[in-house]
Amino acid sequence: MQQGALADDQATPMPRPDGAYANYALGAPYDEMFARDGTVREHYAALAERLATLPPEELYRRQQACELSFLHQGITFTVYSDAQATERIIPTDLLPRIVTAAEWARIERGLKQRIGALNLFLRDVYGDARVLRDGIVPRSMIYGSRHYRREMRELSVPHGAYVNVCGSDLVRNEAGDFVVLEDNLRVPSGVSYMLANRDVVRRAFPAVFRRMGVRAIEHYPRELLTTLRSLAPFHEDVSIAVLTPGVFNSAYFEHAFLARQMGVELVEGRDLLVNDNVVYTRTTSGLKRIDVIYRRIDDDFIDPLIFREDSSLGVPGLFNAYRAGNVMIANALGTGIADDKALYAYVPRLIRYYLAEEPVLNNVETFLCREEKSLSHVLANLDTLVVKAVGESGGYGMLVGPHASRAERDEFAQKIRADPENYIAQPTIQLSTAPTFVDGVVEPRHVDLRPFILQGEETVIVPGALTRVALKRGSLVVNSSQGGGSKDTWVLAG
Amino acid sequence: MLSRVAESLYWMSRYVERAEHTTRLIAVKLESMIEQTHEESHASWRRVVAALSAEKHAKDAAISYDFTNILTFERANPSALLLSLRNARDNARQVREQLSTEVWEHLNRLYLRLQPITIDAIWVHHPARLFREILEDMHALEGVTNSTLSHGEGWYFLELGRHIERAQLIGRMLDAHFGATQAAAPKYFDWLVLLKFCTAFEPYCKAHTAALKPDTIAEFLLFDAEFPHSLRFSVDRVCDALTRVAPGAAPARRAAVERLAGRLKAAVDFGQIDELMGGGLAPYLAEITHQCEQIHTSLYASYIVYGAETVL
């Protein structure tokens, strides 16, 4: 046989009758597409049918088209590894993640309830502090938090909405129910990827998309604009700006995208100045007043006169203008006290306390070591739990019980006993898997779900989400900085 | 419009103009080489280098390969094509939301296309082809810039950048061909190439026939009112654009820059080629360049970096 012919045969194998997922290994407790007996779940049927008719090389071609489209649009983040900064796209997986109408209805109800309670909590903490007097949340947890902003005391915010844009991370537990893993209440990002993914994936599967009745998400920018407008005390001719740290920020694309889609100005700190407690932008025609700022800069950097004085990203005098009521800032400052790891455990209690309702969406079960009963449970079960230090993030100060040695566990137990208030523990969470197109084959990969909730005068959730996916086999880490990608999320109409 | 945005649009446009000019010079030079002896070709390359202000970086260049590499890819050369494109794109990125998707994607694609290419990869077969293709892409970019952006204030800042840059590039180009510093006196073929460098060959022939006379060529490139790569055309565009930017600015803030532009327009409107050709061309071109720089500085002071105390 000639060598050339052999090579050709290898390059284009015949598609097998069972299509692209012949070797799809079901290992996780819950897979989004396949039930435990290997049958395709009903809401994935139309997609599965279409996939069965597409040879892998066609899928590959469509995947390439998606990636090229992202590169051309400049939807990239910059990696500063060597002298030459390289631009990378955040990988988008071709195969959408599908959520049924019933599942979505519950998510929507649960998240509205949750953001409602969290905003009531923030108003309370920066106001009468009833929740502390009633002993629902310990005082030390609030006043000891580095996200607590004394400067926000007694300051009223429009509609009591401290958090105007929230991105909550949901995962499925082993029973297949969505639970909340964490809330992002400061400057959550990712919504531009939700919209950009839709744009390219819809083009890859136009017929299936139409047939399945996927709900639209394109109105997100308009809803965001409405939310921001509702914060201004007067409703005509409100001047709004998106405040970005600048072009070197990894989420810059999103800031520019949202500003463009809303039709408002994208500004950097150096474009703004404060005179007599009024905020202006410097324009070619002179100074122009700004009424509402959607800021994508952390609290610490927003005003060097009040917070970090070494910040060059912020605007000197901005906070005083805010206190004077001359400008609205979304999200409000100091919302970070409501999304740290320890407070998370209290959210179900806050929902009961403020709303007198049972939580629609549960938390991942969390043990607070500051509570005696939990402490003894944690110490007795260190080999099955993940223990996290409250003040740390990014995997620091953490013990993964099942993977730790006896000596490591004993050492960690000492630390917990010495400072129980600083630790929480959770069972190891198995994320659900969804079919993902990796290196020419469809394989299961772990996913989470981040919907975006808006609260101003109204509370609105656009029926869609960012699905983040861990592209490494078996990995549970979905962060884009650590090999994560994303998927388009299709919420079905009914 | 935000001052910072106006600044980025202005620079994006200057760099795009510089990139287009560089691309065209290299394409025409590579295509015309086959008609020239080695000495003629070298003298011609020297004029291209002078027109692009790259003398310092190209002083050791000996063959076309060197010149092309330095003018296109050399990182140390601030006027290299790749750097101009990168600077244009960096400025565009800063004001991504002000541009149309078409403009951004054309520019982004243009940069991404050239960025991975090396001189050795293009040198094997017909290197001029790449530059012709890039030139076509640049024309497409100009097309979508005109047809997909609103012709409002931002567009006029693009116009300002384009034509202030173009006026200076024409000045340097003429200086390299008529100035005292030239290495060897141009011949007939060199005048033809000069016209092609400026996309002027066909328009010139229509106006003055194919009889190529240096004085007429200089007059055409300096003073023709209708040809879009003449100095006069660019100066007119600058004057027009200045009346359209910063619509809300007080007359006092506009006065300085508009006066400078008016002075430049007078210098061009009343320029006489026969007065200049007797040795007055070099100082005239130097004066034009100087006035363009003054307009640039004044534009900044009026609209981009003014202090808050001047307007409150």
Tab-separated table of C-alpha atoms in Angstrom, chain B residues 20 27 34 55 69 77 86 108 119 123 130 135 159 170 183 217 220 223-224 234 248 250 291 296 301:
chain	number	residue	atom	x	y	z
B	20	GLU	CA	-1.007	52.823	4.072
B	27	ALA	CA	4.721	47.755	-3.097
B	34	ILE	CA	12.902	45.015	-12.323
B	55	GLU	CA	17.485	56.934	7.621
B	69	ASN	CA	12.691	44.072	6.230
B	77	ASN	CA	12.248	51.349	13.507
B	86	ARG	CA	-0.011	47.870	15.872
B	108	ASN	CA	-7.816	43.899	13.614
B	119	ILE	CA	10.601	38.581	5.727
B	123	TRP	CA	10.862	36.801	0.030
B	130	LEU	CA	1.776	40.765	0.046
B	135	LEU	CA	-2.952	47.868	0.317
B	159	GLU	CA	-10.124	63.166	9.131
B	170	ILE	CA	3.689	64.498	1.053
B	183	ALA	CA	21.838	60.726	-3.250
B	217	ILE	CA	4.675	67.040	-10.962
B	220	PHE	CA	0.313	68.733	-9.077
B	223	PHE	CA	-1.429	72.458	-5.285
B	224	ASP	CA	-4.013	70.399	-7.180
B	234	SER	CA	-5.293	67.643	2.755
B	248	GLY	CA	-20.012	73.049	21.841
B	250	ALA	CA	-16.649	78.461	23.012
B	291	GLN	CA	2.920	74.651	10.553
B	296	HIS	CA	-1.220	69.500	16.128
B	301	ALA	CA	-4.210	72.485	23.913
